[in-house]
Amino acid sequence: MLQVIEHFRHLTMELTASATVPANFLQAALRRPIRPHKAPESWRILLVDNDDQDRDVLEKNLLRQGHEVRGVSTGANALDAYEDADLIVLGLELSDLDGLEICRTIRTACDVPIIAVTACSSEVDTVLGLQAGADDFVVKPFGFRELTARIDAVMRRVRPQSRTPGTIEHGPLRIDAGSREVTYAGQRIRLTRKEFDLLQFLASHPRTVIARDVVMEQIWGGSCSRRTVDTHVSSIRTKLGSSDWIVTVRGVGFMIGEA
């Protein structure tokens, strides 16, 4: 019996010595950190949920997917933050405001995709969520893979592949419509969703004055005030560091300028 064991011990040593892979390869592989999955496209996601534990878990998982995530726990905070988001995961059971009303308010203001989340599984709840303006509906408890699949599906619908936009370069200003990023002299400028849409729209028509009414219709669907437009123009100028980037043509509208 001892001879058999010794034979197998020598055989194992010979196989290890003759292998082309170093003996410490497995140990090195095990020590190597696991890279988080990177989504084909990353989004700015607003996560609204009054359950701190659920929100934290989702936020960490979405960050590992490569997304930018902002988590809030109240409807009031959601109304303050939704303009920065490419997509909203909206829990309907909130402590301060009615989730369906939050959904309606955001949908009235803009077309940002919304995935509603609720613990209620009745058909009536689903119908009410969709009627309030949600693009999709998820019932707790749900798997993270299900949520990411729904996010991908919603974003495919709102941003079809056939409409993949390009990049606008205007001096040191670079507007990447695919990633929705703006850089100035190589430095990233963080704009809200509507600020980006407004700047891109003006930059897409160089040396052209765009009527204020056209801006209001194209960017806000006509559902905004003159003050809203002026506030966004002022904010863009501040972030770009010069008022010359957007020229106001009195009594007419706006045009992209030079700085």
Tab-separated table of C-alpha atoms in Angstrom:
chain	number	residue	atom	x	y	z
A	1	MET	CA	0.000	0.000	0.000
A	2	LEU	CA	2.825	2.395	0.869
A	3	GLN	CA	4.473	1.630	-2.452
A	4	VAL	CA	1.273	2.550	-4.314
A	5	ILE	CA	0.974	5.876	-2.463
A	6	GLU	CA	4.623	6.680	-3.118
A	7	HIS	CA	4.163	5.864	-6.806
A	8	PHE	CA	1.250	8.303	-7.147
A	9	ARG	CA	3.179	10.978	-5.234
A	10	HIS	CA	6.095	10.749	-7.691
A	11	LEU	CA	3.708	10.689	-10.660
A	12	THR	CA	1.999	13.900	-9.449
A	13	MET	CA	5.353	15.620	-9.039
A	14	GLU	CA	6.396	14.640	-12.559
A	15	LEU	CA	3.139	15.958	-14.091
A	16	THR	CA	3.510	19.260	-12.230
A	17	ALA	CA	7.130	19.641	-13.313
A	18	SER	CA	6.348	18.931	-16.968
A	19	ALA	CA	3.335	21.261	-17.160
A	20	THR	CA	3.735	24.397	-19.229
A	21	VAL	CA	1.677	26.473	-16.739
A	22	PRO	CA	3.636	27.733	-13.698
A	23	ALA	CA	2.809	25.943	-10.455
A	24	ASN	CA	1.748	29.192	-8.760
A	25	PHE	CA	-0.679	30.154	-11.558
A	26	LEU	CA	-3.798	29.040	-9.679
A	27	GLN	CA	-2.810	30.882	-6.511
A	28	ALA	CA	-2.176	34.056	-8.494
A	29	ALA	CA	-5.510	33.716	-10.278
A	30	LEU	CA	-7.336	33.321	-6.997
A	31	ARG	CA	-5.706	36.443	-5.598
A	32	ARG	CA	-6.562	38.487	-8.688
A	33	PRO	CA	-9.521	40.842	-7.944
A	34	ILE	CA	-12.775	40.152	-9.757
A	35	ARG	CA	-13.668	43.012	-12.037
A	36	PRO	CA	-17.249	44.206	-11.843
A	37	HIS	CA	-19.367	43.795	-14.948
A	38	LYS	CA	-19.350	46.919	-17.114
A	39	ALA	CA	-22.650	47.681	-18.809
A	40	PRO	CA	-22.441	48.237	-22.598
A	41	GLU	CA	-23.750	51.727	-21.875
A	42	SER	CA	-23.712	53.479	-18.548
A	43	TRP	CA	-26.518	55.713	-17.374
A	44	ARG	CA	-27.125	58.293	-14.692
A	45	ILE	CA	-29.747	56.558	-12.578
A	46	LEU	CA	-31.856	58.186	-9.875
A	47	LEU	CA	-32.855	55.538	-7.325
A	48	VAL	CA	-35.847	56.503	-5.161
A	49	ASP	CA	-36.729	54.153	-2.287
A	50	ASN	CA	-37.582	54.820	1.370
A	51	ASP	CA	-36.176	51.424	2.400
A	52	ASP	CA	-32.550	52.259	3.193
A	53	GLN	CA	-31.342	48.665	3.013
A	54	ASP	CA	-32.995	47.901	-0.341
A	55	ARG	CA	-31.771	51.201	-1.771
A	56	ASP	CA	-28.183	50.665	-0.620
A	57	VAL	CA	-28.026	47.152	-2.090
A	58	LEU	CA	-29.419	48.301	-5.438
A	59	GLU	CA	-27.120	51.310	-5.497
A	60	LYS	CA	-24.005	49.195	-4.927
A	61	ASN	CA	-25.016	46.678	-7.600
A	62	LEU	CA	-25.800	49.372	-10.161
A	63	LEU	CA	-22.472	51.065	-9.438
A	64	ARG	CA	-20.733	47.726	-10.067
A	65	GLN	CA	-22.483	47.651	-13.446
A	66	GLY	CA	-20.743	50.913	-14.329
A	67	HIS	CA	-23.670	53.299	-13.877
A	68	GLU	CA	-23.671	56.624	-12.055
A	69	VAL	CA	-26.216	56.317	-9.258
A	70	ARG	CA	-27.839	58.807	-6.918
A	71	GLY	CA	-30.011	57.337	-4.176
A	72	VAL	CA	-32.708	59.347	-2.383
A	73	SER	CA	-35.354	58.312	0.126
A	74	THR	CA	-38.131	60.889	-0.320
A	75	GLY	CA	-40.391	62.196	-3.037
A	76	ALA	CA	-39.245	65.756	-2.352
A	77	ASN	CA	-35.633	64.789	-3.001
A	78	ALA	CA	-36.688	62.970	-6.166
A	79	LEU	CA	-38.331	66.132	-7.500
A	80	ASP	CA	-35.119	68.049	-6.825
A	81	ALA	CA	-32.892	65.513	-8.579
A	82	TYR	CA	-34.790	64.064	-11.547
A	83	GLU	CA	-33.422	66.526	-14.138
A	84	ASP	CA	-29.929	65.045	-13.741
A	85	ALA	CA	-31.080	61.489	-14.482
A	86	ASP	CA	-31.121	59.426	-17.663
A	87	LEU	CA	-33.449	56.960	-15.933
A	88	ILE	CA	-35.414	56.831	-12.669
A	89	VAL	CA	-36.134	53.723	-10.588
A	90	LEU	CA	-39.033	55.033	-8.532
A	91	GLY	CA	-40.348	53.289	-5.449
A	92	LEU	CA	-44.014	54.191	-5.079
A	93	GLU	CA	-44.255	53.660	-1.304
A	94	LEU	CA	-42.694	56.891	-0.031
A	95	SER	CA	-42.944	58.452	3.409
A	96	ASP	CA	-43.639	62.059	2.400
A	97	LEU	CA	-45.446	62.134	-0.945
A	98	ASP	CA	-47.576	59.799	-3.033
A	99	GLY	CA	-45.355	57.877	-5.456
A	100	LEU	CA	-47.917	57.941	-8.250
A	101	GLU	CA	-48.186	61.717	-7.958
A	102	ILE	CA	-44.391	61.997	-8.112
A	103	CYS	CA	-44.472	59.906	-11.281
A	104	ARG	CA	-47.153	62.129	-12.845
A	105	THR	CA	-45.268	65.309	-11.932
A	106	ILE	CA	-42.004	64.118	-13.470
A	107	ARG	CA	-43.743	62.835	-16.569
A	108	THR	CA	-45.489	66.167	-17.062
A	109	ALA	CA	-42.161	67.986	-16.863
A	110	CYS	CA	-40.050	65.700	-19.070
A	111	ASP	CA	-39.770	62.346	-20.844
A	112	VAL	CA	-37.084	60.735	-18.663
A	113	PRO	CA	-37.706	56.947	-18.514
A	114	ILE	CA	-39.272	55.737	-15.256
A	115	ILE	CA	-39.379	52.208	-13.863
A	116	ALA	CA	-41.904	52.076	-11.017
A	117	VAL	CA	-41.239	49.728	-8.089
A	118	THR	CA	-43.898	48.600	-5.602
A	119	ALA	CA	-44.661	45.876	-3.103
A	120	CYS	CA	-48.247	45.692	-4.387
A	121	SER	CA	-48.764	43.030	-7.024
A	122	SER	CA	-52.383	43.566	-8.080
A	123	GLU	CA	-53.330	44.353	-11.666
A	124	VAL	CA	-54.891	47.628	-10.527
A	125	ASP	CA	-51.586	48.825	-9.074
A	126	THR	CA	-49.763	47.993	-12.290
A	127	VAL	CA	-52.350	49.831	-14.393
A	128	LEU	CA	-52.235	52.900	-12.129
A	129	GLY	CA	-48.432	53.003	-12.322
A	130	LEU	CA	-48.419	52.805	-16.106
A	131	GLN	CA	-51.194	55.380	-16.379
A	132	ALA	CA	-49.183	57.714	-14.141
A	133	GLY	CA	-46.428	57.688	-16.758
A	134	ALA	CA	-44.136	54.811	-15.807
A	135	ASP	CA	-42.425	53.055	-18.727
A	136	ASP	CA	-42.224	49.740	-16.867
A	137	PHE	CA	-43.273	48.200	-13.567
A	138	VAL	CA	-41.435	45.911	-11.130
A	139	VAL	CA	-42.959	44.185	-8.090
A	140	LYS	CA	-40.936	43.499	-4.941
A	141	PRO	CA	-39.245	41.182	-4.301
A	142	PHE	CA	-37.403	41.051	-7.612
A	143	GLY	CA	-34.008	39.835	-8.762
A	144	PHE	CA	-31.279	42.260	-9.732
A	145	ARG	CA	-30.929	40.591	-13.141
A	146	GLU	CA	-34.595	41.248	-13.804
A	147	LEU	CA	-34.164	44.925	-12.985
A	148	THR	CA	-31.091	45.339	-15.200
A	149	ALA	CA	-32.882	43.560	-18.048
A	150	ARG	CA	-35.801	45.969	-17.706
A	151	ILE	CA	-33.432	48.958	-17.595
A	152	ASP	CA	-31.743	47.800	-20.804
A	153	ALA	CA	-35.107	47.201	-22.494
A	154	VAL	CA	-36.468	50.620	-21.521
A	155	MET	CA	-33.329	52.423	-22.672
A	156	ARG	CA	-33.381	50.566	-25.998
A	157	ARG	CA	-36.927	51.793	-26.567
A	158	VAL	CA	-36.234	55.423	-25.730
A	159	ARG	CA	-32.883	55.543	-27.545
A	160	PRO	CA	-33.143	53.342	-30.643
A	161	GLN	CA	-29.906	52.153	-32.246
A	162	SER	CA	-30.934	53.667	-35.564
A	163	ARG	CA	-30.786	57.120	-34.041
A	164	THR	CA	-27.268	56.893	-32.622
A	165	PRO	CA	-26.128	60.533	-32.562
A	166	GLY	CA	-22.634	61.810	-33.198
A	167	THR	CA	-20.241	64.271	-31.640
A	168	ILE	CA	-20.271	68.052	-32.008
A	169	GLU	CA	-16.975	69.908	-31.664
A	170	HIS	CA	-17.189	73.667	-31.335
A	171	GLY	CA	-13.746	75.067	-30.555
A	172	PRO	CA	-12.699	73.703	-27.147
A	173	LEU	CA	-16.280	72.598	-26.526
A	174	ARG	CA	-17.053	68.937	-27.266
A	175	ILE	CA	-20.566	67.508	-27.027
A	176	ASP	CA	-20.834	63.717	-27.207
A	177	ALA	CA	-24.485	62.923	-27.807
A	178	GLY	CA	-23.925	59.171	-27.489
A	179	SER	CA	-22.588	59.295	-23.937
A	180	ARG	CA	-24.343	62.616	-23.212
A	181	GLU	CA	-21.094	64.117	-21.987
A	182	VAL	CA	-19.811	67.652	-22.450
A	183	THR	CA	-16.135	68.529	-22.148
A	184	TYR	CA	-14.465	71.923	-22.313
A	185	ALA	CA	-10.745	71.916	-23.052
A	186	GLY	CA	-10.702	68.265	-21.996
A	187	GLN	CA	-12.464	68.866	-18.676
A	188	ARG	CA	-15.871	67.285	-18.151
A	189	ILE	CA	-18.739	69.700	-17.569
A	190	ARG	CA	-21.639	68.228	-15.615
A	191	LEU	CA	-24.962	69.366	-17.041
A	192	THR	CA	-28.473	68.390	-16.113
A	193	ARG	CA	-30.545	66.445	-18.620
A	194	LYS	CA	-32.323	69.538	-19.941
A	195	GLU	CA	-29.166	71.651	-19.948
A	196	PHE	CA	-27.476	69.037	-22.135
A	197	ASP	CA	-30.467	68.856	-24.491
A	198	LEU	CA	-30.562	72.649	-24.805
A	199	LEU	CA	-26.823	73.045	-25.436
A	200	GLN	CA	-26.769	70.183	-27.947
A	201	PHE	CA	-29.777	71.604	-29.796
A	202	LEU	CA	-28.187	75.045	-30.154
A	203	ALA	CA	-24.780	73.616	-31.091
A	204	SER	CA	-26.438	71.470	-33.770
A	205	HIS	CA	-27.414	74.685	-35.570
A	206	PRO	CA	-24.259	76.852	-35.682
A	207	ARG	CA	-24.572	80.439	-36.877
A	208	THR	CA	-28.357	80.125	-36.583
A	209	VAL	CA	-30.682	81.990	-34.253
A	210	ILE	CA	-33.238	79.587	-32.779
A	211	ALA	CA	-36.532	81.202	-31.800
A	212	ARG	CA	-37.398	80.974	-28.129
A	213	ASP	CA	-40.716	79.272	-28.931
A	214	VAL	CA	-38.875	76.625	-30.960
A	215	VAL	CA	-36.500	75.994	-28.052
A	216	MET	CA	-39.427	75.643	-25.649
A	217	GLU	CA	-41.181	73.204	-27.965
A	218	GLN	CA	-38.131	71.084	-28.846
A	219	ILE	CA	-36.651	70.803	-25.347
A	220	TRP	CA	-39.699	70.994	-23.089
A	221	GLY	CA	-42.510	70.040	-25.422
A	222	GLY	CA	-43.965	73.506	-24.971
A	223	SER	CA	-44.685	72.874	-21.279
A	224	CYS	CA	-42.350	75.437	-19.703
A	225	SER	CA	-42.139	79.142	-18.980
A	226	ARG	CA	-39.762	81.766	-20.375
A	227	ARG	CA	-38.161	81.919	-16.949
A	228	THR	CA	-37.369	78.195	-17.093
A	229	VAL	CA	-35.533	78.659	-20.391
A	230	ASP	CA	-33.621	81.690	-19.105
A	231	THR	CA	-32.637	79.825	-15.913
A	232	HIS	CA	-31.213	76.913	-17.911
A	233	VAL	CA	-29.351	79.248	-20.279
A	234	SER	CA	-27.838	81.109	-17.314
A	235	SER	CA	-26.793	77.826	-15.656
A	236	ILE	CA	-25.077	76.580	-18.838
A	237	ARG	CA	-23.187	79.864	-19.196
A	238	THR	CA	-21.995	79.628	-15.601
A	239	LYS	CA	-20.819	76.021	-15.988
A	240	LEU	CA	-18.973	76.829	-19.225
A	241	GLY	CA	-17.352	79.836	-17.578
A	242	SER	CA	-18.536	82.450	-20.071
A	243	SER	CA	-21.786	84.129	-21.097
A	244	ASP	CA	-20.542	84.214	-24.712
A	245	TRP	CA	-21.251	80.528	-25.318
A	246	ILE	CA	-24.978	81.182	-25.623
A	247	VAL	CA	-25.940	84.469	-27.266
A	248	THR	CA	-29.339	85.979	-26.562
A	249	VAL	CA	-30.837	87.746	-29.576
A	250	ARG	CA	-33.342	90.099	-28.024
A	251	GLY	CA	-36.906	89.548	-29.135
A	252	VAL	CA	-35.986	86.427	-31.142
A	253	GLY	CA	-34.181	83.658	-29.297
A	254	PHE	CA	-30.732	82.123	-28.855
A	255	MET	CA	-27.732	80.912	-30.801
A	256	ILE	CA	-24.513	79.086	-29.982
A	257	GLY	CA	-21.637	81.541	-29.686
A	258	GLU	CA	-17.860	81.618	-29.361
A	259	ALA	CA	-15.822	82.056	-26.193
